[in-house]
PDB file of N, CA and C in Angstrom:
ATOM      1  N   MET A 288      84.036 115.047  92.263  1.00 55.00           N
ATOM      2  CA  MET A 288      84.645 114.518  93.432  1.00 55.00           C
ATOM      3  C   MET A 288      86.034 113.934  93.189  1.00 55.00           C
ATOM      4  N   ASP A 289      87.180 113.847  94.692  1.00 75.00           N
ATOM      5  CA  ASP A 289      88.344 113.447  93.960  1.00 75.00           C
ATOM      6  C   ASP A 289      88.550 111.993  93.989  1.00 75.00           C
ATOM      7  N   ARG A 290      88.968 111.625  93.305  1.00 80.00           N
ATOM      8  CA  ARG A 290      88.821 109.951  93.104  1.00 80.00           C
ATOM      9  C   ARG A 290      89.424 109.405  94.257  1.00 80.00           C
ATOM     10  N   TYR A 291      90.050 109.939  95.191  1.00 83.00           N
ATOM     11  CA  TYR A 291      90.967 108.864  96.408  1.00 83.00           C
ATOM     12  C   TYR A 291      89.546 109.094  97.390  1.00 83.00           C
ATOM     13  N   ILE A 292      88.936 110.260  97.456  1.00 78.00           N
ATOM     14  CA  ILE A 292      87.754 109.917  98.290  1.00 78.00           C
ATOM     15  C   ILE A 292      86.824 109.092  98.122  1.00 78.00           C
ATOM     16  N   TRP A 293      86.500 108.993  96.412  1.00 78.00           N
ATOM     17  CA  TRP A 293      85.356 108.392  96.195  1.00 78.00           C
ATOM     18  C   TRP A 293      86.072 106.468  96.489  1.00 78.00           C
ATOM     19  N   ILE A 294      86.813 106.496  96.544  1.00 79.00           N
ATOM     20  CA  ILE A 294      87.975 104.882  96.851  1.00 79.00           C
ATOM     21  C   ILE A 294      87.366 104.667  98.211  1.00 79.00           C
ATOM     22  N   LYS A 295      87.824 105.763  99.040  1.00 81.00           N
ATOM     23  CA  LYS A 295      87.485 105.627 100.304  1.00 81.00           C
ATOM     24  C   LYS A 295      86.155 105.382 100.589  1.00 81.00           C
ATOM     25  N   ILE A 296      85.375 106.087  99.881  1.00 76.00           N
ATOM     26  CA  ILE A 296      83.904 106.063 100.101  1.00 76.00           C
ATOM     27  C   ILE A 296      83.301 104.567  99.536  1.00 76.00           C
ATOM     28  N   ARG A 297      83.595 104.116  98.223  1.00 78.00           N
ATOM     29  CA  ARG A 297      83.588 103.087  98.363  1.00 78.00           C
ATOM     30  C   ARG A 297      83.773 101.602  99.172  1.00 78.00           C
ATOM     31  N   LYS A 298      85.344 101.876  99.657  1.00 78.00           N
ATOM     32  CA  LYS A 298      85.524 101.138 100.971  1.00 78.00           C
ATOM     33  C   LYS A 298      84.580 100.940 101.915  1.00 78.00           C
ATOM     34  N   HIS A 299      84.711 102.193 102.212  1.00 75.00           N
ATOM     35  CA  HIS A 299      83.182 102.486 103.390  1.00 75.00           C
ATOM     36  C   HIS A 299      81.899 101.831 103.312  1.00 75.00           C
ATOM     37  N   LEU A 300      81.403 101.549 101.940  1.00 73.00           N
ATOM     38  CA  LEU A 300      79.978 100.956 101.627  1.00 73.00           C
ATOM     39  C   LEU A 300      80.016  99.980 101.743  1.00 73.00           C
ATOM     40  N   LYS A 301      81.246  99.249 101.303  1.00 71.00           N
ATOM     41  CA  LYS A 301      81.645  97.641 100.963  1.00 71.00           C
ATOM     42  C   LYS A 301      81.779  97.312 102.597  1.00 71.00           C
ATOM     43  N   SER A 302      81.990  97.841 103.836  1.00 71.00           N
ATOM     44  CA  SER A 302      82.568  97.658 104.788  1.00 71.00           C
ATOM     45  C   SER A 302      80.806  97.622 105.987  1.00 71.00           C
ATOM     46  N   LEU A 303      79.874  98.310 105.018  1.00 66.00           N
ATOM     47  CA  LEU A 303      78.755  97.937 105.936  1.00 66.00           C
ATOM     48  C   LEU A 303      78.017  97.113 105.842  1.00 66.00           C
ATOM     49  N   HIS A 304      77.165  97.187 107.199  1.00 61.00           N
ATOM     50  CA  HIS A 304      76.504  95.599 107.129  1.00 61.00           C
ATOM     51  C   HIS A 304      75.467  95.598 105.869  1.00 61.00           C
ATOM     52  N   PRO A 305      75.365  94.318 105.565  1.00 63.00           N
ATOM     53  CA  PRO A 305      74.448  94.224 103.879  1.00 63.00           C
ATOM     54  C   PRO A 305      73.126  94.332 104.318  1.00 63.00           C
ATOM     55  N   ASN A 306      72.854  94.316 105.696  1.00 62.00           N
ATOM     56  CA  ASN A 306      71.209  94.046 105.708  1.00 62.00           C
ATOM     57  C   ASN A 306      70.839  95.640 106.187  1.00 62.00           C
ATOM     58  N   LYS A 307      71.971  96.525 106.184  1.00 63.00           N
ATOM     59  CA  LYS A 307      71.679  97.493 106.452  1.00 63.00           C
ATOM     60  C   LYS A 307      70.641  98.308 105.634  1.00 63.00           C
ATOM     61  N   PRO A 308      69.318  98.936 105.875  1.00 65.00           N
ATOM     62  CA  PRO A 308      68.711  99.875 104.755  1.00 65.00           C
ATOM     63  C   PRO A 308      69.345 100.979 104.048  1.00 65.00           C
ATOM     64  N   PHE A 309      69.119 100.560 102.721  1.00 66.00           N
ATOM     65  CA  PHE A 309      69.355 101.611 101.710  1.00 66.00           C
ATOM     66  C   PHE A 309      69.624 103.035 102.381  1.00 66.00           C
ATOM     67  N   LYS A 310      68.321 103.355 102.908  1.00 74.00           N
ATOM     68  CA  LYS A 310      68.227 105.021 103.168  1.00 74.00           C
ATOM     69  C   LYS A 310      69.222 105.140 104.133  1.00 74.00           C
ATOM     70  N   TRP A 311      69.744 104.196 105.505  1.00 73.00           N
ATOM     71  CA  TRP A 311      70.845 104.670 106.236  1.00 73.00           C
ATOM     72  C   TRP A 311      72.200 104.401 105.229  1.00 73.00           C
ATOM     73  N   ILE A 312      72.348 103.814 104.229  1.00 70.00           N
ATOM     74  CA  ILE A 312      73.385 103.834 103.607  1.00 70.00           C
ATOM     75  C   ILE A 312      73.761 105.154 102.993  1.00 70.00           C
ATOM     76  N   LEU A 313      72.553 105.929 102.178  1.00 75.00           N
ATOM     77  CA  LEU A 313      72.531 107.057 101.900  1.00 75.00           C
ATOM     78  C   LEU A 313      72.938 107.733 102.684  1.00 75.00           C
ATOM     79  N   THR A 314      72.546 107.936 104.112  1.00 81.00           N
ATOM     80  CA  THR A 314      72.307 109.021 104.915  1.00 81.00           C
ATOM     81  C   THR A 314      74.039 108.761 105.096  1.00 81.00           C
ATOM     82  N   ASP A 315      74.534 107.809 105.504  1.00 76.00           N
ATOM     83  CA  ASP A 315      75.800 107.754 106.079  1.00 76.00           C
ATOM     84  C   ASP A 315      77.086 108.149 105.216  1.00 76.00           C
ATOM     85  N   LEU A 316      76.648 107.821 103.782  1.00 76.00           N
ATOM     86  CA  LEU A 316      77.582 108.027 102.448  1.00 76.00           C
ATOM     87  C   LEU A 316      77.373 109.778 102.666  1.00 76.00           C
ATOM     88  N   THR A 317      76.447 110.047 102.490  1.00 80.00           N
ATOM     89  CA  THR A 317      76.385 111.821 102.660  1.00 80.00           C
ATOM     90  C   THR A 317      77.074 112.329 103.926  1.00 80.00           C
ATOM     91  N   LEU A 318      76.886 111.767 104.876  1.00 76.00           N
ATOM     92  CA  LEU A 318      77.926 112.330 106.321  1.00 76.00           C
ATOM     93  C   LEU A 318      79.255 111.993 106.184  1.00 76.00           C
ATOM     94  N   THR A 319      79.370 110.901 105.314  1.00 74.00           N
ATOM     95  CA  THR A 319      80.813 110.783 105.220  1.00 74.00           C
ATOM     96  C   THR A 319      81.696 111.685 104.387  1.00 74.00           C
ATOM     97  N   LYS A 320      80.822 111.900 103.121  1.00 72.00           N
ATOM     98  CA  LYS A 320      81.320 112.812 102.005  1.00 72.00           C
ATOM     99  C   LYS A 320      81.499 114.530 102.542  1.00 72.00           C
ATOM    100  N   HIS A 321      80.723 114.616 103.417  1.00 69.00           N
ATOM    101  CA  HIS A 321      80.626 116.150 104.145  1.00 69.00           C
ATOM    102  C   HIS A 321      81.879 116.024 105.209  1.00 69.00           C
ATOM    103  N   SER A 322      82.197 115.150 106.031  1.00 69.00           N
ATOM    104  CA  SER A 322      83.096 115.032 106.563  1.00 69.00           C
ATOM    105  C   SER A 322      84.435 115.099 105.662  1.00 69.00           C
ATOM    106  N   TYR A 323      84.673 114.475 104.891  1.00 62.00           N
ATOM    107  CA  TYR A 323      85.909 114.403 104.323  1.00 62.00           C
ATOM    108  C   TYR A 323      86.015 115.758 103.228  1.00 62.00           C
ATOM    109  N   LEU A 324      84.670 116.719 102.801  1.00 62.00           N
ATOM    110  CA  LEU A 324      84.919 117.876 102.335  1.00 62.00           C
ATOM    111  C   LEU A 324      85.296 119.086 103.319  1.00 62.00           C
ATOM    112  N   LYS A 325      85.157 118.586 104.736  1.00 53.00           N
ATOM    113  CA  LYS A 325      85.024 119.987 105.261  1.00 53.00           C
ATOM    114  C   LYS A 325      87.133 120.017 105.320  1.00 53.00           C
TER     115      LYS A 325
END
């Protein structure tokens, strides 16, 4: 994966609400990754 994309994803993860269930974070991450890859 491109490093710039990974940095964006990490920032995105940090901005998520801490109490959000892990499953939702994974789903969010997957959707984000797919939108970047398109």
